[in-house]
CSV table of C-alpha atoms and ligand atoms in Angstrom, one decimal:
chain,number,residue,atom,x,y,z
Y,1,MET,CA,78.9,-15.2,-39.8
Y,2,ALA,CA,79.8,-15.1,-43.5
Y,3,ILE,CA,79.3,-11.3,-43.7
Y,4,LEU,CA,81.2,-10.7,-40.5
Y,5,GLU,CA,84.1,-12.9,-41.8
Y,6,SER,CA,84.5,-11.2,-45.1
Y,7,ASP,CA,84.1,-7.7,-43.6
Y,8,LEU,CA,86.7,-8.6,-41.0
Y,9,ALA,CA,89.1,-10.1,-43.6
Y,10,ARG,CA,88.7,-7.0,-45.8
Y,11,ASP,CA,89.4,-4.8,-42.8
Y,12,LEU,CA,92.5,-6.7,-41.9
Y,13,GLU,CA,93.7,-6.5,-45.5
Y,14,HIS,CA,93.0,-3.0,-46.4
Y,15,ASN,CA,92.2,-0.7,-43.5
Y,16,ASN,CA,94.9,-1.6,-41.2
Y,17,ALA,CA,98.1,0.4,-40.5
Y,18,ASN,CA,99.8,-2.5,-38.9
Y,19,GLY,CA,100.4,-4.9,-41.8
Y,20,SER,CA,98.2,-7.2,-43.8
Y,21,ILE,CA,97.2,-10.8,-44.4
Y,22,SER,CA,98.6,-10.9,-47.9
Y,23,SER,CA,102.1,-10.3,-46.7
Y,24,VAL,CA,102.3,-13.9,-45.5
Y,25,ARG,CA,100.2,-15.4,-48.4
Y,26,VAL,CA,103.4,-15.5,-50.6
Y,27,PRO,CA,106.5,-17.7,-50.7
Y,28,LEU,CA,108.7,-17.4,-47.6
Y,29,ASN,CA,111.4,-15.5,-49.4
Y,30,ARG,CA,109.0,-12.7,-50.1
Y,31,ALA,CA,106.9,-12.9,-46.9
Y,32,ARG,CA,106.5,-10.5,-44.0
Y,33,HIS,CA,105.0,-11.3,-40.6
Y,34,VAL,CA,101.2,-10.9,-40.6
Y,35,THR,CA,99.1,-8.0,-39.4
Y,36,SER,CA,99.3,-7.5,-35.7
Y,37,GLN,CA,95.5,-7.3,-35.4
Y,38,ILE,CA,95.2,-11.1,-35.3
Y,39,TYR,CA,97.0,-11.0,-32.0
Y,40,TYR,CA,94.6,-8.8,-30.0
Y,41,SER,CA,91.2,-8.5,-31.8
Y,42,GLN,CA,88.1,-9.8,-30.1
Y,43,GLU,CA,86.5,-10.5,-33.5
Y,44,ILE,CA,89.4,-12.7,-34.5
Y,45,PHE,CA,89.3,-14.5,-31.1
Y,46,ASP,CA,85.6,-15.2,-31.7
Y,47,LEU,CA,86.3,-16.5,-35.2
Y,48,GLU,CA,89.1,-18.7,-33.9
Y,49,LYS,CA,86.7,-20.2,-31.5
Y,50,GLU,CA,84.1,-20.9,-34.2
Y,51,LYS,CA,86.4,-22.0,-37.0
Y,52,ILE,CA,89.2,-23.8,-35.1
Y,53,PHE,CA,88.5,-24.7,-31.5
Y,54,MET,CA,84.9,-25.7,-31.9
Y,55,LYS,CA,85.8,-27.7,-35.1
Y,56,ASP,CA,89.1,-29.4,-34.8
Y,57,TRP,CA,90.3,-32.3,-32.6
Y,58,LEU,CA,91.9,-30.8,-29.5
Y,59,CYS,CA,94.4,-32.7,-27.3
Y,60,VAL,CA,93.3,-32.1,-23.7
Y,61,ALA,CA,94.9,-34.5,-21.3
Y,62,ARG,CA,96.9,-37.7,-20.7
Y,63,ASN,CA,95.3,-41.0,-20.1
Y,64,GLU,CA,97.0,-41.4,-16.7
Y,65,GLU,CA,95.3,-38.2,-15.4
Y,66,VAL,CA,92.0,-40.1,-15.5
Y,67,GLU,CA,93.2,-43.6,-15.1
Y,68,ARG,CA,90.8,-45.4,-12.7
Y,69,PRO,CA,87.0,-45.7,-12.9
Y,70,GLY,CA,85.6,-42.5,-11.3
Y,71,ASP,CA,88.7,-40.4,-12.0
Y,72,TYR,CA,87.6,-37.1,-13.5
Y,73,MET,CA,89.1,-33.7,-14.4
Y,74,THR,CA,87.5,-30.5,-15.6
Y,75,LEU,CA,88.6,-27.9,-18.2
Y,76,ARG,CA,87.4,-24.7,-19.7
Y,77,ILE,CA,88.2,-24.3,-23.4
Y,78,MET,CA,87.5,-20.8,-24.6
Y,79,GLY,CA,84.9,-20.5,-22.0
Y,80,GLU,CA,83.3,-23.9,-22.7
Y,81,PRO,CA,83.2,-26.1,-19.5
Y,82,VAL,CA,84.3,-29.7,-20.1
Y,83,LEU,CA,84.2,-32.7,-17.8
Y,84,LEU,CA,86.5,-35.8,-18.6
Y,85,VAL,CA,85.7,-39.0,-16.7
Y,86,ARG,CA,86.4,-42.7,-16.8
Y,87,ASP,CA,83.2,-44.5,-16.2
Y,88,ASN,CA,82.6,-47.7,-14.3
Y,89,GLY,CA,83.2,-49.8,-17.3
Y,90,GLY,CA,86.6,-48.2,-17.8
Y,91,LYS,CA,85.5,-46.1,-20.8
Y,92,LEU,CA,86.7,-42.5,-21.1
Y,93,ARG,CA,84.0,-40.0,-21.7
Y,94,ALA,CA,83.8,-36.2,-22.2
Y,95,PHE,CA,80.8,-34.1,-21.4
Y,96,ARG,CA,79.8,-30.5,-21.5
Y,97,ASN,CA,80.1,-29.7,-17.8
Y,98,MET,CA,76.7,-28.1,-17.7
Y,99,CYS,CA,73.8,-29.2,-15.5
Y,100,ALA,CA,70.6,-30.0,-17.4
Y,101,HIS,CA,68.8,-27.7,-14.9
Y,102,ARG,CA,70.4,-24.3,-15.1
Y,103,GLY,CA,73.8,-25.1,-16.5
Y,104,VAL,CA,76.0,-24.9,-13.5
Y,105,GLU,CA,79.2,-26.9,-13.7
Y,106,VAL,CA,78.3,-30.1,-11.9
Y,107,ILE,CA,81.9,-30.5,-10.6
Y,108,ASN,CA,85.1,-28.6,-10.5
Y,109,GLY,CA,88.8,-29.5,-10.3
Y,110,ALA,CA,89.9,-33.1,-10.5
Y,111,GLY,CA,89.6,-36.2,-8.3
Y,112,CYS,CA,87.8,-39.6,-8.1
Y,113,THR,CA,84.1,-39.9,-7.5
Y,114,LYS,CA,81.2,-42.3,-7.7
Y,115,GLU,CA,78.7,-39.8,-9.1
Y,116,PHE,CA,78.3,-36.1,-9.8
Y,117,SER,CA,75.9,-34.0,-7.7
Y,118,CYS,CA,75.3,-30.5,-8.9
Y,119,PRO,CA,76.2,-28.1,-6.1
Y,120,TYR,CA,73.4,-25.7,-6.9
Y,121,HIS,CA,70.1,-27.6,-6.5
Y,122,GLY,CA,71.4,-31.2,-6.2
Y,123,TRP,CA,70.6,-32.9,-9.6
Y,124,ARG,CA,72.7,-36.1,-9.7
Y,125,TYR,CA,74.4,-37.8,-12.6
Y,126,ASP,CA,76.2,-41.2,-12.9
Y,127,LEU,CA,79.7,-41.6,-14.4
Y,128,ALA,CA,78.1,-42.2,-17.8
Y,129,GLY,CA,76.4,-38.8,-17.6
Y,130,ARG,CA,72.8,-40.1,-17.0
Y,131,LEU,CA,70.6,-38.2,-14.6
Y,132,THR,CA,69.9,-40.3,-11.6
Y,133,GLY,CA,68.0,-37.8,-9.4
Y,134,ALA,CA,66.5,-34.4,-9.4
Y,135,PRO,CA,64.9,-33.2,-6.1
Y,136,LEU,CA,61.2,-32.1,-6.3
Y,137,MET,CA,61.1,-32.0,-10.1
Y,138,ASN,CA,58.2,-34.4,-10.7
Y,139,GLU,CA,55.5,-31.7,-10.8
Y,140,ASN,CA,56.9,-30.1,-13.9
Y,141,GLU,CA,55.5,-31.9,-16.8
Y,142,LEU,CA,58.4,-30.8,-19.0
Y,143,PHE,CA,60.8,-32.7,-16.8
Y,144,ASP,CA,62.2,-35.8,-18.4
Y,145,SER,CA,65.0,-37.6,-16.7
Y,146,GLU,CA,65.8,-39.6,-19.9
Y,147,LYS,CA,66.5,-36.4,-21.8
Y,148,SER,CA,68.5,-34.7,-19.0
Y,149,SER,CA,71.9,-36.5,-19.4
Y,150,LEU,CA,75.0,-34.4,-19.6
Y,151,PRO,CA,75.7,-33.8,-23.3
Y,152,GLU,CA,78.5,-36.0,-24.5
Y,153,ILE,CA,81.4,-34.6,-26.5
Y,154,LYS,CA,83.4,-36.7,-29.1
Y,155,LEU,CA,86.5,-38.3,-27.6
Y,156,GLY,CA,89.4,-40.1,-29.1
Y,157,THR,CA,92.8,-41.3,-27.8
Y,158,TRP,CA,96.2,-41.8,-29.4
Y,159,ALA,CA,99.5,-42.9,-27.7
Y,160,GLY,CA,98.1,-42.1,-24.2
Y,161,TRP,CA,96.8,-38.7,-25.2
Y,162,ILE,CA,93.1,-37.8,-24.9
Y,163,PHE,CA,91.5,-35.6,-27.7
Y,164,ILE,CA,88.1,-34.2,-27.8
Y,165,ASN,CA,86.1,-32.5,-30.6
Y,166,PHE,CA,83.1,-30.2,-29.9
Y,167,ASP,CA,81.8,-30.7,-33.4
Y,168,PRO,CA,79.4,-33.7,-33.5
Y,169,THR,CA,79.9,-34.0,-37.3
Y,170,CYS,CA,83.7,-34.1,-37.2
Y,171,GLY,CA,85.7,-36.8,-39.0
Y,172,PRO,CA,87.7,-39.5,-37.1
Y,173,LEU,CA,90.6,-38.5,-35.0
Y,174,ALA,CA,92.9,-41.1,-36.7
Y,175,GLU,CA,92.4,-39.5,-40.0
Y,176,ARG,CA,92.9,-36.0,-38.7
Y,177,ILE,CA,96.2,-36.8,-37.0
Y,178,SER,CA,97.6,-39.4,-39.5
Y,179,ASP,CA,100.8,-37.5,-40.4
Y,180,PHE,CA,101.5,-36.6,-36.8
Y,181,ALA,CA,100.8,-40.2,-35.6
Y,182,ASN,CA,103.1,-41.7,-38.3
Y,183,ASP,CA,105.9,-39.3,-37.6
Y,184,LEU,CA,105.8,-39.9,-33.9
Y,185,ALA,CA,104.9,-43.5,-33.6
Y,186,PHE,CA,108.6,-44.5,-33.0
Y,187,LEU,CA,108.7,-42.5,-29.8
Y,188,LYS,CA,106.1,-44.9,-28.2
Y,189,MET,CA,104.5,-42.2,-26.0
Y,190,GLU,CA,102.0,-44.8,-25.0
Y,191,ASP,CA,104.8,-46.3,-22.9
Y,192,CYS,CA,105.4,-43.0,-21.1
Y,193,ARG,CA,103.8,-41.6,-18.0
Y,194,LEU,CA,103.3,-38.1,-16.8
Y,195,ALA,CA,105.8,-37.2,-14.1
Y,196,SER,CA,105.1,-33.5,-13.7
Y,197,LYS,CA,102.7,-31.0,-15.2
Y,198,ILE,CA,103.4,-27.3,-15.3
Y,199,ARG,CA,100.8,-24.6,-16.0
Y,200,ILE,CA,102.1,-21.2,-17.2
Y,201,GLU,CA,99.9,-18.1,-17.7
Y,202,LEU,CA,101.0,-15.4,-20.0
Y,203,ASP,CA,99.9,-11.9,-21.0
Y,204,CYS,CA,99.9,-12.5,-24.7
Y,205,ASN,CA,97.8,-14.0,-27.4
Y,206,TRP,CA,98.0,-17.8,-27.6
Y,207,LYS,CA,99.4,-17.8,-31.2
Y,208,LEU,CA,102.5,-16.0,-30.0
Y,209,VAL,CA,103.2,-18.9,-27.7
Y,210,VAL,CA,102.6,-21.4,-30.5
Y,211,GLU,CA,104.8,-19.5,-32.9
Y,212,ASN,CA,107.6,-19.2,-30.3
Y,213,LEU,CA,107.8,-23.0,-30.1
Y,214,LEU,CA,108.1,-23.3,-33.8
Y,215,ASP,CA,110.7,-20.5,-34.0
Y,216,VAL,CA,114.1,-22.1,-34.3
Y,217,TYR,CA,115.6,-18.7,-35.3
Y,218,HIS,CA,115.6,-17.4,-31.7
Y,219,VAL,CA,117.1,-20.4,-29.8
Y,220,ALA,CA,120.8,-19.8,-30.3
Y,221,VAL,CA,120.3,-16.1,-29.3
Y,222,LEU,CA,117.7,-16.0,-26.5
Y,223,HIS,CA,118.7,-19.4,-25.0
Y,224,GLY,CA,122.4,-19.0,-25.8
Y,225,GLY,CA,123.3,-19.1,-22.1
Y,226,SER,CA,121.1,-22.0,-21.3
Y,227,PHE,CA,120.0,-25.0,-23.4
Y,228,GLY,CA,120.9,-23.3,-26.6
Y,229,LYS,CA,124.5,-24.1,-25.7
Y,230,TYR,CA,123.9,-27.7,-26.3
Y,231,ARG,CA,121.9,-27.4,-29.5
Y,232,GLY,CA,123.0,-28.1,-33.1
Y,233,PRO,CA,122.7,-25.2,-35.6
Y,234,ALA,CA,119.2,-24.6,-36.6
Y,235,GLU,CA,120.2,-23.9,-40.2
Y,236,LYS,CA,121.4,-27.5,-40.6
Y,237,GLN,CA,118.0,-28.9,-39.4
Y,238,THR,CA,115.5,-30.2,-41.9
Y,239,ILE,CA,111.9,-29.3,-41.0
Y,240,HIS,CA,109.1,-31.2,-42.7
Y,241,MET,CA,105.8,-29.5,-43.4
Y,242,ARG,CA,102.7,-31.6,-42.8
Y,243,LYS,CA,99.1,-31.2,-43.7
Y,244,GLN,CA,96.9,-28.6,-41.9
Y,245,GLY,CA,99.8,-26.6,-40.4
Y,246,GLY,CA,101.7,-29.6,-38.9
Y,247,THR,CA,105.5,-29.8,-38.8
Y,248,PHE,CA,108.0,-32.5,-37.9
Y,249,THR,CA,111.8,-32.3,-37.3
Y,250,THR,CA,114.6,-34.1,-35.6
Y,251,TYR,CA,117.7,-32.3,-34.4
Y,252,THR,CA,120.6,-32.3,-32.0
Y,253,SER,CA,120.0,-31.0,-28.5
Y,254,ALA,CA,121.0,-32.2,-25.1
Y,255,PRO,CA,118.7,-33.3,-22.3
Y,256,MET,CA,116.9,-30.4,-20.6
Y,257,LEU,CA,119.1,-30.0,-17.5
Y,258,PRO,CA,121.7,-27.3,-16.6
Y,259,GLY,CA,124.7,-29.3,-17.7
Y,260,GLY,CA,122.9,-31.1,-20.6
Y,261,GLN,CA,123.6,-34.5,-19.1
Y,262,THR,CA,120.8,-37.0,-18.5
Y,263,LEU,CA,119.9,-38.2,-15.0
Y,264,PHE,CA,118.5,-41.4,-16.6
Y,265,ARG,CA,119.5,-42.8,-20.0
Y,266,ASN,CA,117.8,-42.8,-23.4
Y,267,MET,CA,114.2,-43.8,-23.5
Y,268,PRO,CA,113.9,-47.5,-24.6
Y,269,ALA,CA,112.0,-46.6,-27.7
Y,270,ILE,CA,115.0,-44.5,-29.0
Y,271,ALA,CA,117.8,-46.4,-27.3
Y,272,ASP,CA,120.0,-46.3,-30.4
Y,273,ARG,CA,119.7,-42.6,-31.2
Y,274,GLY,CA,122.5,-41.0,-29.1
Y,275,PRO,CA,122.3,-38.8,-26.1
Y,276,ASN,CA,121.5,-35.5,-27.9
Y,277,PHE,CA,118.7,-36.7,-30.2
Y,278,ALA,CA,115.7,-34.4,-30.1
Y,279,VAL,CA,112.3,-34.2,-31.8
Y,280,SER,CA,109.8,-31.4,-32.3
Y,281,SER,CA,106.4,-31.8,-34.0
Y,282,HIS,CA,103.5,-29.5,-34.2
Y,283,LEU,CA,99.8,-30.6,-34.4
Y,284,ALA,CA,97.6,-27.6,-35.1
Y,285,PRO,CA,96.0,-25.8,-33.5
Y,286,ASN,CA,97.9,-26.0,-30.2
Y,287,LEU,CA,100.0,-29.1,-29.5
Y,288,GLN,CA,103.8,-29.2,-29.7
Y,289,VAL,CA,105.5,-32.5,-28.9
Y,290,ILE,CA,109.1,-31.8,-27.9
Y,291,THR,CA,111.4,-34.6,-26.8
Y,292,ARG,CA,114.9,-35.2,-25.8
Y,293,SER,CA,116.7,-38.6,-25.7
Y,294,ASP,CA,115.6,-39.2,-22.1
Y,295,ASN,CA,112.1,-37.7,-21.9
Y,296,CYS,CA,109.1,-36.1,-23.7
Y,297,HIS,CA,107.9,-32.6,-22.7
Y,298,PRO,CA,104.9,-31.8,-24.9
Y,299,GLN,CA,103.2,-28.4,-24.5
Y,300,ILE,CA,99.6,-27.5,-25.1
Y,301,MET,CA,98.7,-23.8,-25.6
Y,302,TRP,CA,95.3,-22.4,-24.8
Y,303,PRO,CA,93.6,-19.0,-25.5
Y,304,ALA,CA,92.1,-17.3,-22.5
Y,305,THR,CA,91.2,-13.9,-23.8
Y,306,PRO,CA,92.5,-12.2,-27.0
Y,307,THR,CA,95.5,-10.9,-25.1
Y,308,THR,CA,96.1,-13.7,-22.5
Y,309,SER,CA,96.8,-17.4,-22.7
Y,310,TYR,CA,98.1,-20.3,-20.7
Y,311,PHE,CA,99.9,-23.5,-21.5
Y,312,ASP,CA,100.6,-26.8,-19.9
Y,313,VAL,CA,103.9,-28.6,-20.1
Y,314,TYR,CA,103.7,-32.4,-19.7
Y,315,ILE,CA,107.0,-33.8,-18.4
Y,316,MET,CA,106.9,-37.5,-19.2
Y,317,PHE,CA,109.3,-40.4,-18.7
Y,318,PRO,CA,109.1,-44.0,-19.9
Y,319,ASN,CA,107.2,-46.3,-17.5
Y,320,GLU,CA,110.4,-48.2,-16.6
Y,321,PHE,CA,112.1,-45.1,-15.2
Y,322,PHE,CA,109.3,-44.8,-12.5
Y,323,ALA,CA,110.7,-47.9,-10.7
Y,324,GLU,CA,114.1,-46.1,-10.1
Y,325,ARG,CA,115.3,-44.7,-6.8
Y,326,ASP,CA,115.2,-40.9,-6.2
Y,327,LEU,CA,112.7,-40.5,-9.1
Y,328,GLU,CA,111.0,-37.5,-7.4
Y,329,GLN,CA,114.2,-35.6,-6.8
Y,330,ARG,CA,115.4,-36.2,-10.4
Y,331,VAL,CA,112.1,-35.2,-11.9
Y,332,LYS,CA,112.2,-32.0,-9.8
Y,333,LEU,CA,115.5,-31.0,-11.5
Y,334,TYR,CA,113.9,-31.4,-15.0
Y,335,HIS,CA,110.8,-29.5,-13.8
Y,336,ASP,CA,112.8,-26.6,-12.4
Y,337,TYR,CA,115.0,-26.3,-15.4
Y,338,MET,CA,111.9,-26.3,-17.7
Y,339,ILE,CA,110.5,-23.4,-15.8
Y,340,TYR,CA,113.8,-21.6,-16.0
Y,341,ALA,CA,114.0,-22.0,-19.8
Y,342,LEU,CA,110.4,-21.0,-20.3
Y,343,GLU,CA,110.9,-17.8,-18.3
Y,344,GLU,CA,113.5,-16.8,-20.9
Y,345,ASP,CA,110.7,-17.1,-23.5
Y,346,ARG,CA,108.1,-15.3,-21.4
Y,347,SER,CA,109.9,-11.9,-21.5
Y,348,MET,CA,110.2,-12.1,-25.3
Y,349,ILE,CA,106.6,-13.1,-26.1
Y,350,CYS,CA,105.2,-10.5,-23.7
Y,351,SER,CA,107.3,-7.9,-25.4
Y,352,LEU,CA,106.0,-9.2,-28.8
Y,353,GLN,CA,102.5,-8.7,-27.5
Y,354,ARG,CA,103.2,-5.1,-26.6
Y,355,ALA,CA,104.5,-4.6,-30.1
Y,356,MET,CA,101.3,-6.1,-31.6
Y,357,GLU,CA,99.2,-3.6,-29.6
Y,358,SER,CA,101.3,-0.6,-30.5
Y,359,ARG,CA,100.0,1.8,-33.2
Y,360,TYR,CA,103.6,2.0,-34.6
Y,361,TYR,CA,104.3,-1.6,-35.2
Y,362,THR,CA,105.1,-2.6,-38.8
Y,363,PRO,CA,105.6,-6.4,-39.5
Y,364,GLY,CA,109.1,-7.2,-40.7
Y,365,PRO,CA,110.3,-9.7,-43.2
Y,366,MET,CA,110.4,-13.4,-42.3
Y,367,ALA,CA,113.7,-15.3,-41.9
Y,368,LYS,CA,114.3,-18.6,-43.6
Y,369,LEU,CA,114.3,-20.2,-40.2
Y,370,GLU,CA,110.8,-19.0,-39.6
Y,371,ILE,CA,109.5,-21.5,-42.2
Y,372,SER,CA,107.3,-23.3,-39.7
Y,373,ILE,CA,105.6,-20.1,-38.6
Y,374,HIS,CA,105.0,-19.2,-42.3
Y,375,HIS,CA,103.4,-22.7,-42.8
Y,376,LEU,CA,101.3,-22.5,-39.7
Y,377,LEU,CA,100.0,-19.0,-40.3
Y,378,ASN,CA,98.9,-19.9,-43.9
Y,379,ASP,CA,97.0,-22.9,-42.5
Y,380,TYR,CA,95.5,-20.7,-39.8
Y,381,LEU,CA,94.4,-18.1,-42.4
Y,382,ASP,CA,93.0,-20.9,-44.6
Y,383,ARG,CA,90.8,-22.0,-41.7
Y,384,LEU,CA,89.6,-18.5,-40.7
Y,385,PHE,CA,89.0,-17.0,-44.1
Y,386,GLY,CA,89.2,-19.8,-46.7
Y,387,PRO,CA,92.3,-20.7,-48.8
Y,388,ASP,CA,91.6,-18.1,-51.5
Y,389,PHE,CA,91.6,-15.0,-49.4
Y,390,PRO,CA,93.1,-12.6,-50.3
Y,391,ASN,CA,94.0,-14.1,-53.7
Y,392,ARG,CA,97.0,-16.2,-53.1
J,401,FES,S1,71.8,-25.9,-11.9
J,401,FES,FE1,72.3,-27.9,-11.4
J,401,FES,S2,70.7,-28.5,-10.1
J,401,FES,FE2,70.1,-26.5,-10.6
J,402,FE2,FE1,112.4,-20.3,-26.7
């Protein structure tokens, strides 16, 4: 891997007509966007899996998606099948969703179950991942039911969010997310529930979706006819840079509805902040928490292939709003407007992807308002190639 990495890094730096890495490894007022190759190369994608997604804590779900004993959901993260389940004792667990026989996913989708029975040859597992049955296997002397549990993946929770880490040697979640957790504690997301979840698939590299959410430069232009109308000027906004590519900012922006008027009221945790209070915070590699005064709508971006991705939007409201009349109808208006706003972004980021894959693209200089993207890309390159490449 070491040889591949350095060869790849050198290639990106020197043999590439579409920009370089060093163009972003300088202060923002001298920086250019980075080489387009990182947005479509299979080698980069493989390195991202190795160095980022198989190493860092990843936010994968909300607590309330697997709330009762037996509730489960399945995911595939860069091709790796994962099973999340709440066991009979109420403990959340994550497993590699891979049968100990030939590796078939023991269950798909989401639901509530008493056990998992592999659909291929019928090996059975309890909710703690232990093998409880394997038809006709006793004659093979290698078979050991004690050693045939589903392999467990590290799991941690914070404010109702479930995180996993594929790396068994990783440090604690609390340490990794300490900045982010301190910044966002006041929102009390643990007192919110998921009201609606939106999955959006895109023909672009996952990083373009992440960057787009950090890009405050485009909002007044691209969204000028929609929610951008109700947003304060981005140049007046202070954006705080946090460790390992994180960011935190508060700003002025109305609730995410066509007229910018809430259908509820402020969330209790921020009752004193005014109707147009907004927050955005990034936790690398792929979680963006965005809130308005009346709800939270975090987004999690996932790579699918080097040139395709998908993301989930979690529309959440405080628990106490769920007791109100017409909740579903009101939530639907937030849901529909979110899709409308995101479609405005889709056309731009798909156009960006075409540019990345064009032989004629030359990365342009970065705007001051792209400070978060500059910060994020530098952390990303640190992770892929080490902090010293290419001679900062
Ligand atoms: S692969 Fe699961 S029982 Fe054979
Ligand atoms: Fe946007």
